[in-house]
Amino acid sequence: MKYDALIVGAGFAGAVCAERFAAAGKRVLIIDKRSHIGGNAFDCHDENGVLIHPYGPHIFHTSGKRIFEYLSNFTDWRPYEHRVLAHVDGELYPIPINRTTINRLYDLDLDEQGVTAYLESVREPRDSVATSEDVVLSSVGHDLCEKFFRGYTQKQWGLDLSELSAGVAARIPTRANDDDRYFTDAFQFMPAQGYTSMFEKMLEHPNIEVRLSEDFRAIRSIVEREHTIYTGPIDAYFDFRFGKLPYRSLFFQHEHLGEVERFQQTGTINYPNDQEYTRITEFKHLTGQQHSGTSIVREYPRAEGDPYYPIPRPENEALFKRYHELAEATPDVTFVGRLAQYRYYNMDQVVGAALKAAEELIE
Ligand code: FAD
Ligand code: UDP
């Protein structure tokens, strides 16, 4: 049996490519070394019946209408706007920093203009903004940086803000108004029956064969195919020829609390300066599920383990570039996704990248 494409990885990148290929009349084999589809966006019910995200909280948000419409072919949606509080000096404050954060933290009563003026007075402008430290200091200054950013970043990445590219901290805006949503994208929804159900629908096609618990390394020279779409870590594909590309990992500590309706006020609470974990997420906020108990997850960052985050800093970009050049010289393989492209992509960005890659290949 010869396939038009072998797709390695059944997360967003792989599933979108499989769906597009199948819809174009091509036969694909999609494999994953894990025992399930969905990649890191996989969700399932825990042993107490609460819908959880085993690989950490996944909140869908996008400003891309085309991406939202594409995924809408495979799921209904539940409106959900994520809110996050940060635990600082024993109190909870909105993050992204907004008017409430500033007024409560410094016992002020500023209006929006007043907050803008306050931030202007504390910010430490930089001539060039290259690192995440530059981003934070130039927008909120020293004190807010220490309270909300430096410790969290150290925990999350094992690096100082000054050692990370600007894009990392630039994910978090600063606001002078009362908007306390984590994201401001036009489309903020959760898949109504969960991510796994959405992936099942994407992959439900006679032209798609799914094989789970199957490692690419075991079949790479066996499966006959025209083309390979690879969505795993790019350094692994090339047998770490230039050395290991650093990825940050996490340990997820899941816990179920029986007969607790609500554990915390918002979907996520961040712990920038105390605790070994970075944040606690309570899934029922995200999913809207009714249950007499609740399930939470604490995230403990670590160096070793499954690769979850590319680590954006210049030396890593340089090493990635060397792998990328190898990839460019391997025309029968397409590299797409967060690990394969070594980009700090959100889910919607992966969908966008995969749609583009699939379109180009099909043409
Ligand atoms: P993955 O989902 O990682 O899929 C790659 C798949 O390839 C994996 O299933 C892996 O098992 C498989 N694979 C790798 N190597 C092999 C091999 N050799 N053989 C077979 N299979 C292999 N994004 C958002 O938009 N919103 C969020 O709230 C959000 N929260 C996140 C929270 C955490 C803790 C993390 C880690 C990520 C979060 N993301 C979020 C990002 C999101 O997870 C990714 O953008 C998206 O899931 C990446 O999809 P992917 O297909 O590129 O990669
Ligand atoms: N960040 C921080 N404090 C916070 C939230 C975020 O310092 O309370 C920084 C930190 O470096 C983090 C980055 O901003 O890694 C991006 O945060 P985001 O919540 O987008 O991370 P993700 O959800 O991708 O883990």
CSV table of C-alpha atoms and ligand atoms in Angstrom, one decimal:
chain,number,residue,atom,x,y,z
A,1,MET,CA,0.0,0.0,0.0
A,2,LYS,CA,1.5,3.3,-1.0
A,3,TYR,CA,0.2,6.5,0.7
A,4,ASP,CA,0.2,9.9,-0.8
A,5,ALA,CA,1.4,11.2,2.5
A,6,LEU,CA,2.7,9.9,5.8
A,7,ILE,CA,1.9,12.4,8.6
A,8,VAL,CA,3.9,12.2,11.8
A,9,GLY,CA,2.0,13.6,14.7
A,10,ALA,CA,-1.7,13.8,15.3
A,11,GLY,CA,-1.9,17.2,16.9
A,12,PHE,CA,-3.2,20.3,15.2
A,13,ALA,CA,-0.5,20.4,12.6
A,14,GLY,CA,-0.9,16.8,11.6
A,15,ALA,CA,-4.7,16.6,11.8
A,16,VAL,CA,-5.2,19.7,9.7
A,17,CYS,CA,-2.8,18.4,7.0
A,18,ALA,CA,-4.5,15.0,7.1
A,19,GLU,CA,-8.0,16.5,6.7
A,20,ARG,CA,-6.9,18.7,3.8
A,21,PHE,CA,-5.2,15.9,2.0
A,22,ALA,CA,-8.1,13.6,2.4
A,23,ALA,CA,-10.6,16.2,1.2
A,24,ALA,CA,-8.4,16.6,-1.9
A,25,GLY,CA,-8.8,12.9,-2.6
A,26,LYS,CA,-5.4,11.8,-1.3
A,27,ARG,CA,-4.7,8.8,0.9
A,28,VAL,CA,-2.9,9.5,4.1
A,29,LEU,CA,-1.5,7.5,7.0
A,30,ILE,CA,-1.2,9.6,10.2
A,31,ILE,CA,0.7,8.3,13.1
A,32,ASP,CA,1.4,9.4,16.7
A,33,LYS,CA,3.7,7.8,19.2
A,34,ARG,CA,1.2,8.6,21.9
A,35,SER,CA,-1.9,6.5,22.4
A,36,HIS,CA,-4.3,9.3,21.5
A,37,ILE,CA,-5.0,11.9,18.9
A,38,GLY,CA,-4.9,15.7,19.6
A,39,GLY,CA,-1.3,16.2,20.5
A,40,ASN,CA,-0.9,18.6,23.4
A,41,ALA,CA,-4.5,19.8,22.9
A,42,PHE,CA,-5.9,16.3,23.8
A,43,ASP,CA,-8.6,16.4,26.4
A,44,CYS,CA,-10.4,13.6,28.2
A,45,HIS,CA,-12.5,12.9,31.3
A,46,ASP,CA,-10.5,12.1,34.5
A,47,GLU,CA,-11.5,9.2,36.7
A,48,ASN,CA,-14.0,11.4,38.4
A,49,GLY,CA,-15.7,12.4,35.2
A,50,VAL,CA,-14.3,16.0,34.9
A,51,LEU,CA,-13.2,17.0,31.4
A,52,ILE,CA,-9.5,17.9,31.8
A,53,HIS,CA,-6.5,18.8,29.6
A,54,PRO,CA,-3.8,16.3,30.5
A,55,TYR,CA,-1.1,18.5,28.9
A,56,GLY,CA,-2.1,21.8,30.5
A,57,PRO,CA,-4.9,24.3,29.9
A,58,HIS,CA,-5.7,25.0,26.3
A,59,ILE,CA,-7.9,28.0,25.6
A,60,PHE,CA,-8.8,28.7,22.0
A,61,HIS,CA,-8.6,32.3,20.7
A,62,THR,CA,-7.9,33.7,17.3
A,63,SER,CA,-8.4,36.8,15.2
A,64,GLY,CA,-8.2,34.7,12.0
A,65,LYS,CA,-11.7,34.4,10.7
A,66,ARG,CA,-10.6,31.8,8.2
A,67,ILE,CA,-9.1,29.7,10.9
A,68,PHE,CA,-12.2,29.9,13.1
A,69,GLU,CA,-14.5,29.0,10.1
A,70,TYR,CA,-12.3,26.1,9.1
A,71,LEU,CA,-12.4,24.6,12.6
A,72,SER,CA,-16.1,25.3,12.8
A,73,ASN,CA,-16.6,22.5,10.3
A,74,PHE,CA,-15.6,20.0,13.0
A,75,THR,CA,-17.1,21.5,16.2
A,76,ASP,CA,-19.7,23.6,17.9
A,77,TRP,CA,-18.4,26.2,20.2
A,78,ARG,CA,-18.9,27.5,23.7
A,79,PRO,CA,-18.1,31.2,24.2
A,80,TYR,CA,-15.4,31.5,26.8
A,81,GLU,CA,-13.2,34.5,27.7
A,82,HIS,CA,-10.2,33.5,29.8
A,83,ARG,CA,-9.3,35.6,32.9
A,84,VAL,CA,-6.2,35.3,35.0
A,85,LEU,CA,-5.2,36.6,38.4
A,86,ALA,CA,-1.7,36.8,39.7
A,87,HIS,CA,-0.9,36.0,43.3
A,88,VAL,CA,1.4,38.9,44.5
A,89,ASP,CA,2.3,39.6,48.1
A,90,GLY,CA,-0.7,37.6,49.3
A,91,GLU,CA,-3.3,39.3,47.1
A,92,LEU,CA,-4.8,38.6,43.7
A,93,TYR,CA,-4.5,41.1,40.9
A,94,PRO,CA,-5.5,41.0,37.3
A,95,ILE,CA,-2.8,40.0,34.8
A,96,PRO,CA,-2.4,41.5,32.1
A,97,ILE,CA,-1.8,44.5,34.3
A,98,ASN,CA,-4.7,46.9,33.9
A,99,ARG,CA,-6.3,49.8,35.8
A,100,THR,CA,-7.5,47.6,38.6
A,101,THR,CA,-4.1,46.1,39.1
A,102,ILE,CA,-2.4,49.6,39.4
A,103,ASN,CA,-5.1,51.1,41.6
A,104,ARG,CA,-5.3,48.2,44.0
A,105,LEU,CA,-1.6,47.6,44.2
A,106,TYR,CA,-0.6,51.2,44.9
A,107,ASP,CA,-3.8,52.3,46.7
A,108,LEU,CA,-4.7,54.8,43.9
A,109,ASP,CA,-7.9,55.9,42.3
A,110,LEU,CA,-6.7,56.7,38.8
A,111,ASP,CA,-8.9,56.9,35.7
A,112,GLU,CA,-7.7,55.5,32.4
A,113,GLN,CA,-5.7,58.7,31.5
A,114,GLY,CA,-4.2,58.6,35.0
A,115,VAL,CA,-3.1,55.1,34.6
A,116,THR,CA,-1.5,55.9,31.2
A,117,ALA,CA,0.3,58.8,32.9
A,118,TYR,CA,1.4,56.6,35.8
A,119,LEU,CA,2.8,54.0,33.5
A,120,GLU,CA,4.6,56.7,31.5
A,121,SER,CA,6.2,57.9,34.8
A,122,VAL,CA,7.5,54.5,35.8
A,123,ARG,CA,8.4,52.9,32.5
A,124,GLU,CA,12.1,52.7,31.6
A,125,PRO,CA,12.3,53.3,27.8
A,126,ARG,CA,14.9,51.5,25.9
A,127,ASP,CA,16.5,52.5,22.6
A,128,SER,CA,16.1,49.0,21.2
A,129,VAL,CA,13.8,46.3,22.4
A,130,ALA,CA,15.5,43.0,21.9
A,131,THR,CA,14.9,41.0,25.1
A,132,SER,CA,11.8,40.3,27.2
A,133,GLU,CA,13.4,42.4,29.9
A,134,ASP,CA,13.4,45.3,27.5
A,135,VAL,CA,9.7,44.7,26.7
A,136,VAL,CA,8.7,44.7,30.4
A,137,LEU,CA,10.8,47.5,31.7
A,138,SER,CA,10.0,49.8,28.8
A,139,SER,CA,6.2,49.2,29.3
A,140,VAL,CA,5.8,49.0,33.1
A,141,GLY,CA,9.1,49.7,34.8
A,142,HIS,CA,11.1,48.0,37.6
A,143,ASP,CA,8.6,47.4,40.4
A,144,LEU,CA,5.8,45.8,38.3
A,145,CYS,CA,8.5,43.9,36.4
A,146,GLU,CA,9.7,42.4,39.7
A,147,LYS,CA,6.3,41.7,41.1
A,148,PHE,CA,4.7,40.1,38.0
A,149,PHE,CA,7.3,39.1,35.5
A,150,ARG,CA,10.8,38.3,36.6
A,151,GLY,CA,10.0,35.5,39.0
A,152,TYR,CA,7.4,33.9,36.8
A,153,THR,CA,9.8,33.9,33.8
A,154,GLN,CA,12.7,32.5,35.8
A,155,LYS,CA,10.5,29.6,36.9
A,156,GLN,CA,8.9,29.0,33.5
A,157,TRP,CA,12.0,29.1,31.4
A,158,GLY,CA,14.9,28.6,33.9
A,159,LEU,CA,16.2,31.9,32.4
A,160,ASP,CA,16.2,35.6,33.3
A,161,LEU,CA,13.9,37.9,31.3
A,162,SER,CA,17.1,39.4,29.8
A,163,GLU,CA,18.0,36.0,28.3
A,164,LEU,CA,14.8,35.6,26.3
A,165,SER,CA,13.7,37.1,23.0
A,166,ALA,CA,11.3,40.0,23.2
A,167,GLY,CA,8.4,38.0,21.8
A,168,VAL,CA,8.0,35.9,25.0
A,169,ALA,CA,7.0,38.8,27.3
A,170,ALA,CA,5.4,40.6,24.4
A,171,ARG,CA,2.6,38.0,24.5
A,172,ILE,CA,1.3,39.9,27.6
A,173,PRO,CA,-0.1,43.4,26.9
A,174,THR,CA,-0.3,46.3,29.4
A,175,ARG,CA,-3.7,48.0,29.7
A,176,ALA,CA,-4.8,51.3,31.2
A,177,ASN,CA,-8.5,50.3,31.1
A,178,ASP,CA,-10.5,47.8,33.1
A,179,ASP,CA,-10.4,45.0,30.5
A,180,ASP,CA,-9.4,41.9,32.5
A,181,ARG,CA,-9.5,39.3,29.7
A,182,TYR,CA,-6.3,37.4,29.0
A,183,PHE,CA,-6.9,37.7,25.3
A,184,THR,CA,-8.6,40.3,23.1
A,185,ASP,CA,-9.0,38.2,19.9
A,186,ALA,CA,-12.2,38.5,18.0
A,187,PHE,CA,-13.0,34.8,18.4
A,188,GLN,CA,-12.7,33.3,21.9
A,189,PHE,CA,-14.4,29.9,22.2
A,190,MET,CA,-13.9,26.5,23.5
A,191,PRO,CA,-14.9,23.4,21.4
A,192,ALA,CA,-18.3,22.5,22.9
A,193,GLN,CA,-17.6,18.8,23.1
A,194,GLY,CA,-13.9,19.2,23.7
A,195,TYR,CA,-10.8,19.1,21.6
A,196,THR,CA,-10.6,15.4,21.2
A,197,SER,CA,-14.1,15.2,19.8
A,198,MET,CA,-13.1,17.9,17.3
A,199,PHE,CA,-10.0,16.0,16.2
A,200,GLU,CA,-12.1,12.8,15.8
A,201,LYS,CA,-14.3,14.6,13.3
A,202,MET,CA,-11.3,16.0,11.4
A,203,LEU,CA,-9.8,12.6,11.1
A,204,GLU,CA,-13.1,10.7,10.3
A,205,HIS,CA,-12.6,10.2,6.6
A,206,PRO,CA,-12.2,7.0,4.4
A,207,ASN,CA,-8.9,8.4,3.0
A,208,ILE,CA,-7.4,8.7,6.5
A,209,GLU,CA,-5.8,5.9,8.4
A,210,VAL,CA,-4.8,6.6,12.0
A,211,ARG,CA,-2.2,4.6,13.8
A,212,LEU,CA,-1.5,5.3,17.4
A,213,SER,CA,1.3,4.3,19.7
A,214,GLU,CA,3.5,4.2,16.6
A,215,ASP,CA,6.9,5.9,16.5
A,216,PHE,CA,8.2,7.4,13.3
A,217,ARG,CA,11.6,5.9,14.0
A,218,ALA,CA,10.2,2.4,13.8
A,219,ILE,CA,8.4,2.8,10.4
A,220,ARG,CA,10.3,5.6,8.6
A,221,SER,CA,12.0,3.3,6.2
A,222,ILE,CA,9.1,0.9,5.8
A,223,VAL,CA,6.0,3.0,4.9
A,224,GLU,CA,5.8,3.7,1.2
A,225,ARG,CA,4.7,7.2,0.5
A,226,GLU,CA,5.0,10.1,-1.9
A,227,HIS,CA,5.6,12.7,0.8
A,228,THR,CA,6.2,13.0,4.6
A,229,ILE,CA,4.7,15.7,6.8
A,230,TYR,CA,6.6,15.8,10.0
A,231,THR,CA,5.2,17.7,13.1
A,232,GLY,CA,7.6,16.4,15.8
A,233,PRO,CA,10.8,18.1,17.1
A,234,ILE,CA,12.9,19.0,14.1
A,235,ASP,CA,16.2,18.1,15.8
A,236,ALA,CA,15.0,14.5,16.4
A,237,TYR,CA,14.1,14.1,12.7
A,238,PHE,CA,17.8,14.8,11.8
A,239,ASP,CA,19.1,12.6,14.7
A,240,PHE,CA,20.3,15.6,16.6
A,241,ARG,CA,23.0,16.1,14.0
A,242,PHE,CA,23.9,19.6,15.2
A,243,GLY,CA,23.2,18.9,18.9
A,244,LYS,CA,19.9,19.1,20.9
A,245,LEU,CA,17.6,22.0,20.2
A,246,PRO,CA,16.4,23.2,23.7
A,247,TYR,CA,12.7,22.7,24.4
A,248,ARG,CA,11.2,23.5,27.8
A,249,SER,CA,9.1,20.8,29.5
A,250,LEU,CA,6.6,20.8,32.3
A,251,PHE,CA,5.3,18.4,34.9
A,252,PHE,CA,1.5,18.6,35.2
A,253,GLN,CA,0.3,17.7,38.7
A,254,HIS,CA,-3.4,17.0,38.4
A,255,GLU,CA,-5.8,16.9,41.4
A,256,HIS,CA,-9.4,16.2,41.8
A,257,LEU,CA,-11.3,17.9,44.7
A,258,GLY,CA,-14.5,16.1,45.6
A,259,GLU,CA,-17.6,18.1,46.7
A,260,VAL,CA,-15.8,21.4,45.8
A,261,GLU,CA,-17.9,23.4,43.3
A,262,ARG,CA,-15.3,26.1,42.7
A,263,PHE,CA,-11.7,26.0,43.8
A,264,GLN,CA,-10.6,29.5,42.5
A,265,GLN,CA,-12.2,32.7,41.2
A,266,THR,CA,-10.8,32.5,37.7
A,267,GLY,CA,-9.8,29.8,35.2
A,268,THR,CA,-6.1,30.4,36.0
A,269,ILE,CA,-4.2,31.9,38.9
A,270,ASN,CA,-0.5,32.7,38.3
A,271,TYR,CA,2.1,32.5,41.1
A,272,PRO,CA,5.0,34.7,39.9
A,273,ASN,CA,7.0,34.8,43.1
A,274,ASP,CA,6.0,32.0,45.5
A,275,GLN,CA,5.5,28.2,44.9
A,276,GLU,CA,7.4,26.0,42.6
A,277,TYR,CA,4.6,25.8,40.1
A,278,THR,CA,3.8,28.7,37.8
A,279,ARG,CA,0.1,28.5,37.7
A,280,ILE,CA,-3.1,26.6,38.8
A,281,THR,CA,-5.9,26.1,36.3
A,282,GLU,CA,-9.4,24.9,37.2
A,283,PHE,CA,-10.9,23.2,34.2
A,284,LYS,CA,-14.6,23.7,34.9
A,285,HIS,CA,-14.1,27.5,34.2
A,286,LEU,CA,-12.9,26.7,30.7
A,287,THR,CA,-15.3,23.9,29.8
A,288,GLY,CA,-18.4,25.1,31.6
A,289,GLN,CA,-19.0,21.6,32.9
A,290,GLN,CA,-21.4,21.1,35.8
A,291,HIS,CA,-20.0,18.7,38.4
A,292,SER,CA,-20.2,18.4,42.2
A,293,GLY,CA,-16.4,18.3,42.4
A,294,THR,CA,-13.7,20.0,40.5
A,295,SER,CA,-10.3,19.2,38.9
A,296,ILE,CA,-7.2,21.4,38.8
A,297,VAL,CA,-3.7,21.3,37.4
A,298,ARG,CA,-0.5,22.8,38.7
A,299,GLU,CA,2.3,23.3,36.2
A,300,TYR,CA,5.9,22.7,37.3
A,301,PRO,CA,8.4,23.8,34.6
A,302,ARG,CA,11.5,21.6,34.0
A,303,ALA,CA,14.3,21.1,31.6
A,304,GLU,CA,13.9,17.3,31.0
A,305,GLY,CA,10.8,15.6,29.7
A,306,ASP,CA,8.4,15.9,26.7
A,307,PRO,CA,9.2,19.0,24.6
A,308,TYR,CA,6.4,21.5,25.1
A,309,TYR,CA,7.9,25.0,24.4
A,310,PRO,CA,10.6,26.1,22.0
A,311,ILE,CA,12.8,28.5,23.9
A,312,PRO,CA,13.0,31.8,22.0
A,313,ARG,CA,16.5,33.2,22.4
A,314,PRO,CA,19.1,34.1,19.8
A,315,GLU,CA,21.4,31.1,20.2
A,316,ASN,CA,18.5,28.7,19.9
A,317,GLU,CA,17.2,30.5,16.8
A,318,ALA,CA,20.7,30.1,15.3
A,319,LEU,CA,20.8,26.4,15.9
A,320,PHE,CA,17.2,26.1,14.6
A,321,LYS,CA,18.3,27.9,11.5
A,322,ARG,CA,20.9,25.2,10.8
A,323,TYR,CA,18.2,22.5,11.1
A,324,HIS,CA,15.9,24.6,9.0
A,325,GLU,CA,18.5,24.7,6.2
A,326,LEU,CA,18.6,20.8,6.3
A,327,ALA,CA,14.9,20.8,6.1
A,328,GLU,CA,14.9,23.1,3.1
A,329,ALA,CA,17.3,20.6,1.4
A,330,THR,CA,14.9,17.7,2.1
A,331,PRO,CA,12.1,18.4,-0.4
A,332,ASP,CA,10.2,15.2,0.2
A,333,VAL,CA,9.5,16.2,3.8
A,334,THR,CA,7.4,19.2,5.0
A,335,PHE,CA,8.0,20.4,8.6
A,336,VAL,CA,5.1,22.1,10.2
A,337,GLY,CA,3.9,22.8,13.7
A,338,ARG,CA,5.2,24.2,17.0
A,339,LEU,CA,8.0,21.7,17.5
A,340,ALA,CA,9.0,21.2,13.8
A,341,GLN,CA,9.1,25.0,13.1
A,342,TYR,CA,10.5,25.8,16.6
A,343,ARG,CA,8.0,28.7,17.0
A,344,TYR,CA,6.1,29.7,20.1
A,345,TYR,CA,2.9,29.1,18.2
A,346,ASN,CA,-0.6,29.1,19.7
A,347,MET,CA,-3.1,26.6,18.4
A,348,ASP,CA,-4.6,28.9,15.9
A,349,GLN,CA,-1.2,29.8,14.5
A,350,VAL,CA,-0.5,26.1,14.0
A,351,VAL,CA,-3.8,25.7,12.2
A,352,GLY,CA,-2.9,28.6,9.9
A,353,ALA,CA,0.6,27.2,9.2
A,354,ALA,CA,-0.8,23.8,8.5
A,355,LEU,CA,-3.5,25.1,6.2
A,356,LYS,CA,-0.9,27.0,4.2
A,357,ALA,CA,1.5,24.0,4.1
A,358,ALA,CA,-1.3,21.7,2.9
A,359,GLU,CA,-2.5,24.1,0.3
A,360,GLU,CA,1.0,24.5,-1.2
A,361,LEU,CA,1.5,20.7,-1.2
A,362,ILE,CA,-1.8,20.0,-2.8
A,363,GLU,CA,-1.3,22.5,-5.5
B,1,FAD,P1,1.8,18.8,19.1
B,1,FAD,O1,0.4,19.1,19.7
B,1,FAD,O2,2.9,18.8,20.1
B,1,FAD,O3,1.7,17.5,18.2
B,1,FAD,C1,2.9,16.9,17.8
B,1,FAD,C2,2.6,15.4,17.9
B,1,FAD,O4,3.7,14.7,17.3
B,1,FAD,C3,2.6,14.9,19.3
B,1,FAD,O5,1.3,14.3,19.6
B,1,FAD,C4,3.7,13.9,19.4
B,1,FAD,O6,3.4,12.8,20.2
B,1,FAD,C5,3.9,13.5,18.0
B,1,FAD,N1,5.3,13.0,17.7
B,1,FAD,C6,6.4,13.6,17.9
B,1,FAD,N2,7.5,12.9,17.6
B,1,FAD,C7,6.9,11.7,17.0
B,1,FAD,C8,7.5,10.5,16.5
B,1,FAD,N3,8.8,10.3,16.4
B,1,FAD,N4,6.6,9.6,16.1
B,1,FAD,C9,5.3,9.7,16.2
B,1,FAD,N5,4.7,10.8,16.7
B,1,FAD,C10,5.5,11.8,17.1
B,1,FAD,N6,-2.2,27.3,22.5
B,1,FAD,C11,-3.3,28.1,22.5
B,1,FAD,O7,-3.7,28.5,21.4
B,1,FAD,N7,-4.0,28.3,23.7
B,1,FAD,C12,-3.6,27.9,24.9
B,1,FAD,O8,-4.2,28.1,25.9
B,1,FAD,C13,-2.4,27.0,24.9
B,1,FAD,N8,-2.0,26.5,26.1
B,1,FAD,C14,-0.9,25.7,26.1
B,1,FAD,C15,-0.5,25.2,27.3
B,1,FAD,C16,0.6,24.4,27.4
B,1,FAD,C17,1.0,23.9,28.7
B,1,FAD,C18,1.3,24.1,26.2
B,1,FAD,C19,2.5,23.1,26.3
B,1,FAD,C20,0.9,24.6,25.0
B,1,FAD,C21,-0.2,25.4,24.9
B,1,FAD,N9,-0.7,25.9,23.7
B,1,FAD,C22,-1.8,26.7,23.7
B,1,FAD,C23,0.0,25.6,22.4
B,1,FAD,C24,-0.6,24.4,21.7
B,1,FAD,O9,-0.4,23.3,22.5
B,1,FAD,C25,0.2,24.2,20.4
B,1,FAD,O10,0.2,25.4,19.6
B,1,FAD,C26,-0.4,23.1,19.5
B,1,FAD,O11,-1.0,22.1,20.3
B,1,FAD,C27,0.7,22.6,18.7
B,1,FAD,O12,0.2,21.6,17.8
B,1,FAD,P2,1.3,20.8,17.0
B,1,FAD,O13,0.5,19.8,16.1
B,1,FAD,O14,2.3,21.7,16.3
B,1,FAD,O15,2.2,20.0,18.1
B,2,UDP,N1,4.6,36.0,32.1
B,2,UDP,C1,5.0,36.5,33.3
B,2,UDP,N2,4.0,36.6,34.3
B,2,UDP,C2,2.8,36.2,34.1
B,2,UDP,C3,2.4,35.8,32.9
B,2,UDP,C4,3.3,35.6,31.8
B,2,UDP,O1,6.1,36.8,33.5
B,2,UDP,O2,2.0,36.4,35.1
B,2,UDP,C5,5.6,35.9,31.0
B,2,UDP,C6,6.4,34.6,31.1
B,2,UDP,O3,7.7,34.8,30.6
B,2,UDP,C7,5.6,33.7,30.2
B,2,UDP,C8,5.2,34.6,29.1
B,2,UDP,O4,5.0,35.9,29.7
B,2,UDP,O5,6.3,32.6,29.8
B,2,UDP,C9,4.1,34.2,28.2
B,2,UDP,O6,3.0,34.0,29.0
B,2,UDP,P1,1.7,33.1,28.5
B,2,UDP,O7,0.7,33.1,29.6
B,2,UDP,O8,1.4,33.5,27.2
B,2,UDP,O9,2.4,31.6,28.5
B,2,UDP,P2,1.8,30.2,28.0
B,2,UDP,O10,0.3,30.2,28.3
B,2,UDP,O11,2.2,30.1,26.6
B,2,UDP,O12,2.6,29.3,28.9
